[in-house]
Short mmCIF file of C-alpha atoms and ligand atoms in Angstrom, two decimals:
data_model
loop_
_atom_site.label_atom_id
_atom_site.label_comp_id
_atom_site.label_asym_id
_atom_site.label_seq_id
_atom_site.Cartn_x
_atom_site.Cartn_y
_atom_site.Cartn_z
CA MET A 211 136.72 102.32 92.30
CA ASN A 212 138.43 105.53 93.81
CA LYS A 213 138.30 104.41 97.40
CA SER A 214 138.09 108.13 98.83
CA LYS A 215 134.88 108.63 97.32
CA ARG A 216 131.50 107.91 98.80
CA LEU A 217 128.84 105.89 97.13
CA LYS A 218 125.95 105.88 95.20
CA ILE A 219 123.64 102.97 96.07
CA VAL A 220 120.10 102.32 95.15
CA LEU A 221 117.84 99.54 96.62
CA VAL A 222 115.89 98.41 94.68
CA GLY A 223 112.60 97.14 96.13
CA GLY A 224 112.90 100.39 98.36
CA GLY A 225 109.06 99.63 99.61
CA SER A 226 110.47 96.07 100.59
CA THR A 227 109.72 95.20 104.31
CA TRP A 228 113.57 94.32 104.83
CA THR A 229 114.20 98.14 104.11
CA PRO A 230 113.91 99.91 107.17
CA GLY A 231 116.57 97.19 108.87
CA LEU A 232 118.89 98.03 106.02
CA LEU A 233 118.59 101.64 106.30
CA LYS A 234 119.71 101.50 110.17
CA SER A 235 122.26 99.16 109.22
CA LEU A 236 123.78 101.80 106.73
CA CYS A 237 123.48 104.16 109.03
CA ILE A 238 125.58 102.17 111.62
CA LYS A 239 128.14 100.79 109.23
CA LYS A 240 128.60 104.73 107.69
CA GLU A 241 132.43 104.18 108.75
CA GLU A 242 132.87 100.72 106.90
CA PHE A 243 130.75 101.91 103.71
CA PRO A 244 130.09 105.59 103.09
CA ILE A 245 127.47 106.62 101.18
CA GLU A 246 126.81 110.05 99.55
CA GLU A 247 123.13 109.35 97.99
CA LEU A 248 120.95 106.50 98.65
CA ARG A 249 118.24 105.96 96.35
CA MET A 250 115.30 103.57 96.73
CA PHE A 251 113.31 102.38 93.28
CA ASP A 252 110.12 100.65 93.37
CA ILE A 253 107.23 99.97 90.81
CA ASP A 254 104.98 100.77 93.58
CA GLU A 255 104.71 104.10 94.29
CA GLU A 256 102.78 104.39 97.59
CA ARG A 257 104.59 101.65 99.02
CA GLN A 258 108.04 103.34 98.64
CA ARG A 259 106.56 106.90 99.51
CA GLN A 260 105.62 105.19 102.74
CA ILE A 261 109.26 103.83 103.47
CA GLY A 262 110.60 106.83 102.01
CA GLU A 263 109.49 109.10 104.31
CA PHE A 264 110.73 107.04 107.06
CA ALA A 265 113.96 107.01 105.51
CA GLU A 266 114.08 110.75 105.08
CA ILE A 267 113.55 110.77 108.85
CA LEU A 268 115.76 108.29 109.98
CA PHE A 269 118.69 109.61 108.11
CA LYS A 270 118.07 113.12 108.93
CA GLU A 271 118.77 112.26 112.40
CA GLU A 272 121.62 109.07 112.01
CA TYR A 273 122.96 110.46 108.43
CA PRO A 274 122.26 113.93 107.44
CA GLU A 275 125.44 113.62 105.32
CA ALA A 276 124.02 111.02 102.88
CA LYS A 277 121.35 112.59 100.30
CA ILE A 278 118.25 110.35 100.30
CA ILE A 279 115.95 110.31 96.94
CA TYR A 280 113.10 107.77 96.74
CA THR A 281 111.30 107.18 93.27
CA ILE A 282 109.92 105.25 90.86
CA ASN A 283 111.78 106.62 87.94
CA LYS A 284 114.21 104.50 86.49
CA GLU A 285 117.01 106.86 85.47
CA GLU A 286 116.56 108.74 88.54
CA ALA A 287 117.02 105.49 90.53
CA TYR A 288 119.99 104.24 88.66
CA LYS A 289 122.14 107.04 87.60
CA ASP A 290 125.80 106.67 88.01
CA VAL A 291 125.31 104.08 91.11
CA ASP A 292 128.37 102.09 92.07
CA PHE A 293 125.90 99.53 94.30
CA VAL A 294 122.27 97.85 93.88
CA PHE A 295 120.97 96.13 96.59
CA CYS A 296 118.15 94.03 95.05
CA GLN A 297 114.97 92.56 96.97
CA ILE A 298 112.02 92.68 95.14
CA ARG A 299 108.62 90.30 94.74
CA SER A 300 107.56 89.84 91.44
CA GLY A 301 103.61 89.44 92.21
CA GLY A 302 103.87 90.60 95.62
CA PHE A 303 102.22 89.08 98.77
CA GLU A 304 99.01 88.51 96.42
CA MET A 305 100.54 86.06 94.05
CA ARG A 306 103.34 84.51 97.11
CA GLN A 307 99.33 83.78 98.72
CA TYR A 308 98.43 81.48 95.28
CA ASP A 309 102.30 80.39 95.28
CA GLU A 310 101.34 78.63 98.83
CA ARG A 311 97.59 77.79 98.40
CA ILE A 312 97.62 76.12 95.16
CA PRO A 313 99.98 73.25 96.38
CA LEU A 314 98.55 72.25 99.62
CA SER A 315 94.98 72.43 97.90
CA TYR A 316 96.81 69.27 96.62
CA GLY A 317 98.38 68.01 99.32
CA VAL A 318 102.20 69.61 98.84
CA VAL A 319 103.98 71.77 100.65
CA GLY A 320 103.01 75.22 99.78
CA GLN A 321 106.21 77.67 100.26
CA GLU A 322 108.03 80.64 98.89
CA THR A 323 110.75 79.19 97.56
CA CYS A 324 110.70 75.38 97.94
CA GLY A 325 108.55 72.99 95.76
CA PRO A 326 105.91 74.31 93.11
CA GLY A 327 105.35 77.49 95.15
CA GLY A 328 109.41 78.29 94.77
CA PHE A 329 108.62 77.46 91.01
CA ALA A 330 105.85 79.85 90.48
CA TYR A 331 107.87 82.62 92.19
CA GLY A 332 110.71 81.60 90.20
CA LEU A 333 109.17 81.76 87.11
CA ARG A 334 107.97 85.53 87.98
CA SER A 335 111.42 86.85 89.41
CA ILE A 336 113.69 85.58 86.50
CA PRO A 337 112.51 88.45 83.55
CA ASP A 338 112.40 91.22 86.76
CA MET A 339 115.68 90.61 87.71
CA ILE A 340 116.81 90.53 84.00
CA GLU A 341 115.26 93.74 83.33
CA ILE A 342 116.43 95.43 86.66
CA ILE A 343 120.02 93.85 85.90
CA ASN A 344 119.83 95.96 81.95
CA ASP A 345 118.40 99.03 83.54
CA ALA A 346 120.77 99.39 86.15
CA ARG A 347 123.77 98.85 83.17
CA ARG A 348 122.19 101.48 80.91
CA TYR A 349 122.39 104.15 83.28
CA ALA A 350 124.97 103.60 85.57
CA LYS A 351 128.47 101.80 84.63
CA ASP A 352 129.21 98.62 85.67
CA PRO A 353 127.62 98.63 89.12
CA TRP A 354 127.85 95.84 91.52
CA ILE A 355 124.40 94.00 91.99
CA LEU A 356 124.10 92.09 95.28
CA ASN A 357 120.60 90.50 95.21
CA TYR A 358 118.43 89.01 97.76
CA THR A 359 115.50 88.38 95.51
CA ASN A 360 113.52 85.04 96.00
CA PRO A 361 113.73 82.24 94.60
CA ALA A 362 117.81 82.90 95.18
CA ALA A 363 118.73 79.27 93.52
CA ILE A 364 116.48 79.56 90.63
CA VAL A 365 117.28 83.56 90.01
CA ALA A 366 121.13 82.96 90.34
CA LEU A 367 120.97 79.93 87.83
CA ALA A 368 119.11 82.32 85.16
CA LEU A 369 121.15 85.15 85.79
CA ASP A 370 124.35 83.24 84.86
CA ARG A 371 122.59 82.08 81.76
CA VAL A 372 122.19 85.18 80.45
CA PHE A 373 124.82 87.31 81.92
CA PRO A 374 127.44 83.98 82.12
CA ASN A 375 130.21 84.12 84.77
CA ASP A 376 129.56 87.93 85.86
CA LYS A 377 131.63 88.61 88.69
CA LYS A 378 129.51 91.78 89.37
CA ILE A 379 126.31 90.02 90.08
CA ILE A 380 126.33 88.21 93.82
CA ASN A 381 123.33 86.44 94.74
CA MET A 382 122.83 85.72 98.72
CA CYS A 383 120.92 84.74 101.64
CA ASP A 384 120.83 85.29 105.15
CA GLN A 385 119.51 81.72 106.18
CA PRO A 386 123.12 80.41 106.84
CA VAL A 387 123.89 83.85 109.21
CA ASN A 388 120.63 83.30 110.94
CA LEU A 389 121.76 79.80 111.60
CA ILE A 390 125.38 80.56 112.82
CA ASN A 391 123.50 82.95 115.16
CA SER A 392 121.67 80.41 116.52
CA PHE A 393 124.42 78.14 117.08
CA ALA A 394 126.44 81.01 118.51
CA LYS A 395 123.78 81.68 121.42
CA ILE A 396 123.50 77.80 122.28
CA LEU A 397 127.03 77.72 122.31
CA ASP A 398 127.46 80.75 124.23
CA VAL A 399 130.21 82.10 122.05
CA ALA A 400 130.52 85.15 119.70
CA PRO A 401 129.28 84.40 115.98
CA THR A 402 132.48 85.71 114.65
CA GLU A 403 134.52 83.13 116.71
CA ILE A 404 132.50 80.15 114.52
CA ILE A 405 134.21 79.28 111.46
CA PRO A 406 131.33 77.65 109.63
CA GLU A 407 132.41 75.04 106.64
CA TYR A 408 128.96 75.01 104.52
CA ILE A 409 127.67 73.50 101.41
CA GLY A 410 124.64 73.02 99.24
CA LEU A 411 122.34 74.62 96.95
CA ASN A 412 120.71 77.81 98.16
CA HIS A 413 117.80 76.80 100.91
CA PHE A 414 119.18 73.34 100.34
CA GLY A 415 122.58 72.82 102.24
CA TRP A 416 124.40 71.80 105.31
CA PHE A 417 127.00 72.93 107.90
CA THR A 418 129.73 70.12 107.98
CA LYS A 419 132.04 71.96 110.39
CA LEU A 420 131.73 74.52 112.67
CA SER A 421 135.53 75.61 113.93
CA ASP A 422 136.22 77.50 116.80
CA ARG A 423 139.59 79.92 116.38
CA GLN A 424 141.85 77.14 117.97
CA GLY A 425 140.51 74.69 115.04
CA LYS A 426 138.50 72.60 116.95
CA ASP A 427 135.19 71.28 115.82
CA LEU A 428 132.26 72.29 117.58
CA LEU A 429 129.44 70.64 115.91
CA PRO A 430 129.56 67.42 117.92
CA LYS A 431 128.98 69.39 120.90
CA LEU A 432 126.36 71.60 118.93
CA ARG A 433 124.84 68.39 117.92
CA GLU A 434 124.12 66.96 121.28
CA ASN A 435 122.54 69.90 122.65
CA ILE A 436 120.30 70.27 119.79
CA LEU A 437 119.29 66.58 120.41
CA ASP A 438 119.26 67.20 124.70
CA ASN A 439 117.52 70.62 124.14
CA GLY A 440 115.96 71.20 120.64
CA PHE A 441 116.80 74.21 118.74
CA ALA A 442 115.94 77.63 118.41
CA PRO A 443 116.84 80.83 116.68
CA SER A 444 118.64 83.57 117.89
CA ASP A 445 115.59 85.85 118.13
CA ALA A 446 113.11 83.24 119.24
CA ALA A 447 111.07 86.16 121.04
CA GLU A 448 110.72 88.24 117.95
CA ARG A 449 109.76 84.95 115.61
CA ASP A 450 106.38 84.22 114.37
CA ALA A 451 104.92 80.81 115.24
CA SER A 452 105.98 79.06 112.06
CA TRP A 453 109.52 79.78 112.40
CA LEU A 454 109.65 78.67 115.63
CA VAL A 455 108.15 75.35 114.14
CA THR A 456 110.41 75.09 111.40
CA TYR A 457 113.71 75.55 113.93
CA GLY A 458 112.17 73.08 115.82
CA MET A 459 112.00 70.61 112.86
CA VAL A 460 116.02 70.76 112.88
CA LYS A 461 115.86 68.62 116.35
CA ARG A 462 114.66 65.85 114.27
CA ILE A 463 116.56 66.01 111.08
CA VAL A 464 119.80 65.75 113.54
CA SER A 465 118.50 63.19 115.12
CA ASP A 466 117.48 61.15 111.65
CA PHE A 467 120.55 62.19 109.86
CA PRO A 468 123.07 63.48 112.60
CA GLU A 469 126.49 63.62 110.80
CA TYR A 470 125.55 67.47 109.90
CA ILE A 471 123.41 70.37 110.72
CA PRO A 472 121.00 71.39 108.16
CA ASN A 473 119.78 74.51 106.98
CA THR A 474 115.94 74.42 108.21
CA TYR A 475 115.05 74.53 104.32
CA LEU A 476 115.59 70.84 104.29
CA GLN A 477 112.56 69.84 106.19
CA TYR A 478 110.66 70.63 103.06
CA TYR A 479 112.10 67.97 101.09
CA LEU A 480 113.18 65.46 103.79
CA TYR A 481 109.59 65.64 105.40
CA PRO A 482 106.93 66.91 103.26
CA GLU A 483 104.33 65.03 104.83
CA LYS A 484 104.95 66.21 108.47
CA VAL A 485 105.12 69.63 106.92
CA VAL A 486 102.06 69.75 105.32
CA GLU A 487 100.59 68.29 108.64
CA HIS A 488 101.56 71.73 109.98
CA LEU A 489 100.19 73.81 107.34
CA ASP A 490 97.15 75.78 106.89
CA ALA A 491 95.77 76.11 103.40
CA ASN A 492 93.72 79.28 104.55
CA HIS A 493 96.18 81.15 106.38
CA THR A 494 99.78 80.33 105.26
CA ARG A 495 102.89 82.05 105.85
CA THR A 496 101.61 85.04 103.49
CA ASP A 497 98.91 85.93 105.79
CA GLU A 498 101.28 85.36 108.74
CA VAL A 499 103.80 88.40 107.19
CA LYS A 500 100.53 90.38 106.40
CA GLU A 501 99.54 90.45 109.46
CA GLY A 502 102.80 90.69 111.38
CA ARG A 503 106.21 92.14 109.60
CA GLU A 504 104.27 94.26 106.72
CA LYS A 505 101.99 95.45 109.08
CA ARG A 506 104.20 96.22 111.66
CA VAL A 507 106.58 98.06 109.00
CA PHE A 508 103.89 100.07 107.60
CA GLU A 509 102.28 101.48 110.54
CA GLU A 510 105.30 102.20 112.10
CA CYS A 511 106.49 104.39 109.08
CA ALA A 512 103.10 106.12 109.74
CA ARG A 513 103.69 106.76 113.55
CA VAL A 514 107.31 107.67 112.92
CA LYS A 515 106.17 110.22 110.02
CA ARG A 516 103.39 111.40 112.60
CA ALA A 517 106.03 111.78 115.60
CA GLY A 518 108.63 113.56 113.33
CA THR A 519 111.30 111.35 114.88
CA ALA A 520 112.49 108.05 114.14
CA LYS A 521 114.37 107.63 117.84
CA GLY A 522 113.75 104.39 119.22
CA SER A 523 111.75 102.92 116.62
CA ILE A 524 111.21 99.29 116.62
CA ILE A 525 111.75 98.76 112.91
CA ALA A 526 114.86 100.70 112.60
CA LYS A 527 116.68 98.05 114.06
CA ASN A 528 120.08 96.16 113.27
CA GLU A 529 119.15 93.10 111.06
CA ALA A 530 121.49 89.85 110.37
CA HIS A 531 119.78 90.18 106.86
CA ALA A 532 121.17 94.08 106.66
CA ASP A 533 124.49 93.29 108.10
CA MET A 534 125.03 90.69 105.63
CA ILE A 535 124.32 92.81 102.69
CA VAL A 536 126.33 96.08 103.68
CA ASP A 537 128.91 93.57 105.16
CA VAL A 538 129.39 92.39 101.54
CA ALA A 539 129.35 95.43 99.71
CA SER A 540 132.04 96.80 102.18
CA SER A 541 134.11 93.86 101.76
CA ILE A 542 134.14 94.26 97.88
CA TYR A 543 134.69 98.13 98.00
CA TYR A 544 137.50 97.73 100.18
CA ASP A 545 139.03 94.81 99.14
CA LYS A 546 138.71 93.18 102.40
CA ASN A 547 138.77 89.81 101.71
CA GLN A 548 136.18 88.92 104.39
CA GLU A 549 134.32 85.43 104.81
CA PHE A 550 130.77 84.91 103.91
CA ILE A 551 128.58 82.37 102.70
CA LEU A 552 127.19 82.84 99.34
CA ILE A 553 125.98 81.61 96.28
CA VAL A 554 128.56 80.83 93.64
CA LYS A 555 129.24 78.83 90.38
CA ASN A 556 130.58 75.71 91.54
CA ASP A 557 133.26 75.46 89.17
CA GLY A 558 136.00 73.43 91.32
CA ILE A 559 134.31 73.89 94.42
CA ILE A 560 132.86 70.62 94.94
CA ASP A 561 134.86 67.86 92.92
CA ASN A 562 131.62 65.22 92.10
CA PHE A 563 129.40 67.86 91.17
CA SER A 564 127.86 70.23 87.81
CA LYS A 565 130.49 72.96 87.57
CA ASP A 566 127.91 74.94 86.19
CA ALA A 567 125.67 74.52 89.22
CA MET A 568 125.22 77.86 91.62
CA VAL A 569 126.26 76.19 95.02
CA GLU A 570 126.32 78.01 98.41
CA CYS A 571 129.49 77.83 100.47
CA ARG A 572 132.23 79.54 102.23
CA ALA A 573 133.50 81.77 100.20
CA LYS A 574 136.21 85.06 100.49
CA VAL A 575 135.07 88.18 98.89
CA GLY A 576 136.95 91.06 97.74
CA GLY A 577 137.37 93.71 95.04
CA ALA A 578 137.23 90.85 92.54
CA GLY A 579 134.05 89.36 93.66
CA VAL A 580 133.26 86.33 95.51
CA ASN A 581 136.14 83.23 95.51
CA GLY A 582 134.30 79.81 96.71
CA TYR A 583 136.49 77.89 98.69
CA HIS A 584 137.33 74.52 97.40
CA PHE A 585 135.13 71.51 99.51
CA GLY A 586 136.01 68.55 98.12
CA LYS A 587 133.71 65.37 97.59
CA LEU A 588 129.92 65.16 98.63
CA ASP A 589 129.07 61.98 99.97
CA VAL A 590 126.46 59.99 98.74
CA PHE A 591 123.21 61.15 100.25
CA MET A 592 124.11 64.71 100.12
CA LYS A 593 125.31 64.09 96.30
CA GLY A 594 121.87 62.21 95.14
CA LEU A 595 119.51 65.05 96.92
CA MET A 596 121.53 68.02 95.34
CA GLU A 597 121.20 65.97 91.84
CA GLY A 598 117.88 66.04 92.01
CA GLN A 599 117.56 69.16 93.21
CA LEU A 600 119.90 70.55 90.74
CA ALA A 601 117.89 69.06 88.02
CA TYR A 602 114.55 70.44 89.48
CA GLU A 603 116.48 73.87 89.09
CA ASN A 604 117.35 73.70 85.88
CA LEU A 605 114.47 72.49 84.45
CA THR A 606 112.76 75.33 85.74
CA VAL A 607 115.40 77.66 84.06
CA ASP A 608 114.52 75.63 80.66
CA ALA A 609 110.80 75.86 80.83
CA TYR A 610 111.51 79.99 81.34
CA PHE A 611 113.47 80.31 78.63
CA GLU A 612 112.47 77.72 75.93
CA LYS A 613 108.73 78.58 77.25
CA SER A 614 108.15 74.51 77.49
CA TYR A 615 105.12 73.23 79.41
CA GLU A 616 107.25 69.86 79.06
CA LYS A 617 110.08 70.98 80.84
CA ALA A 618 107.95 73.03 83.66
CA LEU A 619 106.28 69.20 84.53
CA GLN A 620 109.77 67.58 84.46
CA ALA A 621 110.73 70.11 86.96
CA LEU A 622 107.99 69.89 89.52
CA THR A 623 107.93 65.82 89.20
CA MET A 624 111.48 66.54 89.94
CA ASN A 625 110.96 68.18 92.96
CA ARG A 626 110.90 65.92 96.14
CA THR A 627 107.94 67.68 97.59
CA VAL A 628 106.21 66.93 94.61
CA VAL A 629 107.42 63.40 93.02
CA ASP A 630 103.83 62.28 91.46
CA ALA A 631 103.75 63.49 87.88
CA GLY A 632 99.95 63.20 88.19
CA LYS A 633 99.99 65.72 91.14
CA ALA A 634 102.63 67.83 89.38
CA LYS A 635 100.37 68.30 86.35
CA ALA A 636 97.28 69.13 88.14
CA ILE A 637 99.16 71.73 90.55
CA LEU A 638 101.36 73.27 86.96
CA ASP A 639 97.52 73.67 85.43
CA ASP A 640 96.26 75.69 88.32
CA LEU A 641 99.31 77.40 88.54
CA LEU A 642 99.48 78.58 84.91
CA ASP A 643 95.89 79.86 84.96
CA ILE A 644 96.65 82.03 88.05
CA ASN A 645 99.99 83.45 86.67
CA LYS A 646 98.86 84.30 83.03
CA GLY A 647 100.86 87.41 81.64
CA LYS A 648 103.05 87.12 84.65
CA TRP A 649 104.47 83.70 83.31
CA PRO A 650 106.09 83.38 79.61
CA GLU A 651 103.59 81.45 77.92
CA LEU A 652 104.10 77.51 78.17
CA LYS A 653 103.44 75.66 75.02
P1 NAD B 926 107.84 93.20 100.21
O1 NAD B 926 106.60 92.72 98.94
O2 NAD B 926 107.22 93.91 101.35
O3 NAD B 926 108.80 93.93 99.22
C1 NAD B 926 109.62 93.63 97.65
C2 NAD B 926 109.07 95.08 96.93
O4 NAD B 926 109.44 94.76 95.85
C3 NAD B 926 107.77 95.70 96.77
O5 NAD B 926 107.55 96.75 97.76
C4 NAD B 926 107.46 95.84 95.37
O6 NAD B 926 106.27 96.88 95.41
C5 NAD B 926 108.89 95.87 95.01
N1 NAD B 926 108.78 95.51 93.53
C6 NAD B 926 108.10 94.36 92.90
N2 NAD B 926 108.63 94.04 91.51
C7 NAD B 926 109.78 95.09 91.36
C8 NAD B 926 110.55 95.36 90.49
N3 NAD B 926 110.24 94.75 89.29
N4 NAD B 926 111.09 96.49 90.55
C9 NAD B 926 111.17 97.27 91.78
N5 NAD B 926 110.59 96.56 92.71
C10 NAD B 926 109.44 95.67 92.57
O7 NAD B 926 108.52 91.56 99.80
P2 NAD B 926 109.49 91.18 101.13
O8 NAD B 926 109.00 90.15 102.00
O9 NAD B 926 110.08 92.67 101.86
O10 NAD B 926 110.56 90.44 100.85
C11 NAD B 926 111.63 91.17 99.57
C12 NAD B 926 112.45 90.08 98.67
O11 NAD B 926 113.52 89.75 99.38
C13 NAD B 926 112.02 89.13 98.43
O12 NAD B 926 112.17 88.49 97.50
C14 NAD B 926 112.27 88.23 99.59
O13 NAD B 926 112.28 86.34 99.32
C15 NAD B 926 113.47 88.47 99.59
N6 NAD B 926 114.57 87.98 100.49
C16 NAD B 926 115.12 87.03 100.73
C17 NAD B 926 115.85 86.63 101.74
C18 NAD B 926 117.19 85.94 101.20
O14 NAD B 926 117.79 84.82 102.08
N7 NAD B 926 117.88 85.71 99.92
C19 NAD B 926 115.86 87.03 102.64
C20 NAD B 926 114.84 88.02 103.10
C21 NAD B 926 114.07 87.99 102.17
C1 G6P B 927 114.85 83.35 105.57
C2 G6P B 927 115.39 83.09 103.95
C3 G6P B 927 114.84 83.99 103.14
C4 G6P B 927 113.23 84.38 103.68
C5 G6P B 927 113.21 84.80 104.91
C6 G6P B 927 111.82 85.43 104.69
O1 G6P B 927 115.78 84.43 105.97
O2 G6P B 927 116.61 83.08 103.62
O3 G6P B 927 115.01 83.45 101.97
O4 G6P B 927 112.93 85.06 102.47
O5 G6P B 927 113.63 84.03 105.38
O6 G6P B 927 110.93 84.76 105.07
P1 G6P B 927 109.28 84.97 105.18
O7 G6P B 927 108.28 83.54 105.39
O8 G6P B 927 109.63 85.79 106.70
O9 G6P B 927 109.24 85.86 104.35
MN1 MN B 928 117.11 82.61 101.54
#
């Protein structure tokens, strides 16, 4: 890429609740990642319009040198872009609600990305993500595709089957960064002073070391602190109740399995029964998001439009989620070789694990894409858990491409949140019904 040129980027899922934060991050980081044109693309015209109008006001005030376009037209969206930032929700919150409620009605974890909910969502996200990549490459010359769309583990595996070893497709998750920010607050250091070692699958991993700049491992001190005082997110004041419960579970995991610091998502696999006790099938995370984040974002877009200014807007704020995607893009474009925790093909990172797995680990990012650091060997407990989870992920992707009911049933039976094949079948049949036309026809 010609480094003096300013970039054209498109946000796919431009009507996402995360878009305002991303817009703000682009404004703050205009020196590190200068854009000429920001496009936003969504299939929902009304959602896109509301966020698009907010974007126009924000950019007029903070980034007047960048042109803004929002559209539901693919050619207009993708033409000649350098980067595609993607965060879509296939099926919307309407389907997320079923993903959560159906498993819960059988006493099984109902969650966006874990268990049967993540499975159902995965089968909807796969075709949409394949289409987005094909569209982007039809209208632009080999753009970078930075993807947040969930379930990122399933999406990453499926995309690797269709676009094998494609270095320009990068799948990512912000939860490791959210956790590092929380560790930093507890340890009273800047997040940039923590050099993490992390290993796992997406939403299924552990911090194995947290070094300071002098090489001292801060993990023992953090563990002690968590055991004494519990665990909360760095932005606890802004979090919904269910996220505080989730972060709180880290103490339980660390007290039972003290060696490493877990990703919060491990709670669903290690204590599914305890988690189900906390969940309410009549008021799931979808309800909480609709009453909270989604309502806040769209009401605020309308208020900003009426006021004619985005100055001081509560949604035009810096978020770890947004900073991460802009920082990854900047590290690629300027070949900075910065370190992130990202999803990447194993191939030599973990010695005793399938080389085709898409693992999440510490990696360097530069002009040639993501380069994961060698980790070494997994211990028996981690390996056993990850083998089971990877089998579930692979069977899910097989079920999609082979349109196989049997593989789908095997996948759900493999999943630690389900285990019982009878329950797996009942849940699968209900999910099949509700996803008619949105899933491939499983036979
Ligand atoms: P949302 O429903 O508010 O936004 C998603 C937007 O995508 C909607 O406006 C919808 O109309 C649009 N959309 C759906 N299908 C599309 C398609 N095929 N093409 C273009 N646009 C499409 O959801 P949200 O809560 O803002 O989350 C958005 C996505 O980001 C979800 O997949 C979520 O899981 C993901 N996410 C991932 C991480 C991560 O760690 N990887 C973090 C945060 C959010
Ligand atoms: C974390 C996870 C994401 C997830 C997000 C929001 O950041 O890493 O994968 O999508 O939380 O979840 P929510 O339940 O708030 O929509
Ligand atoms: Mn995530």
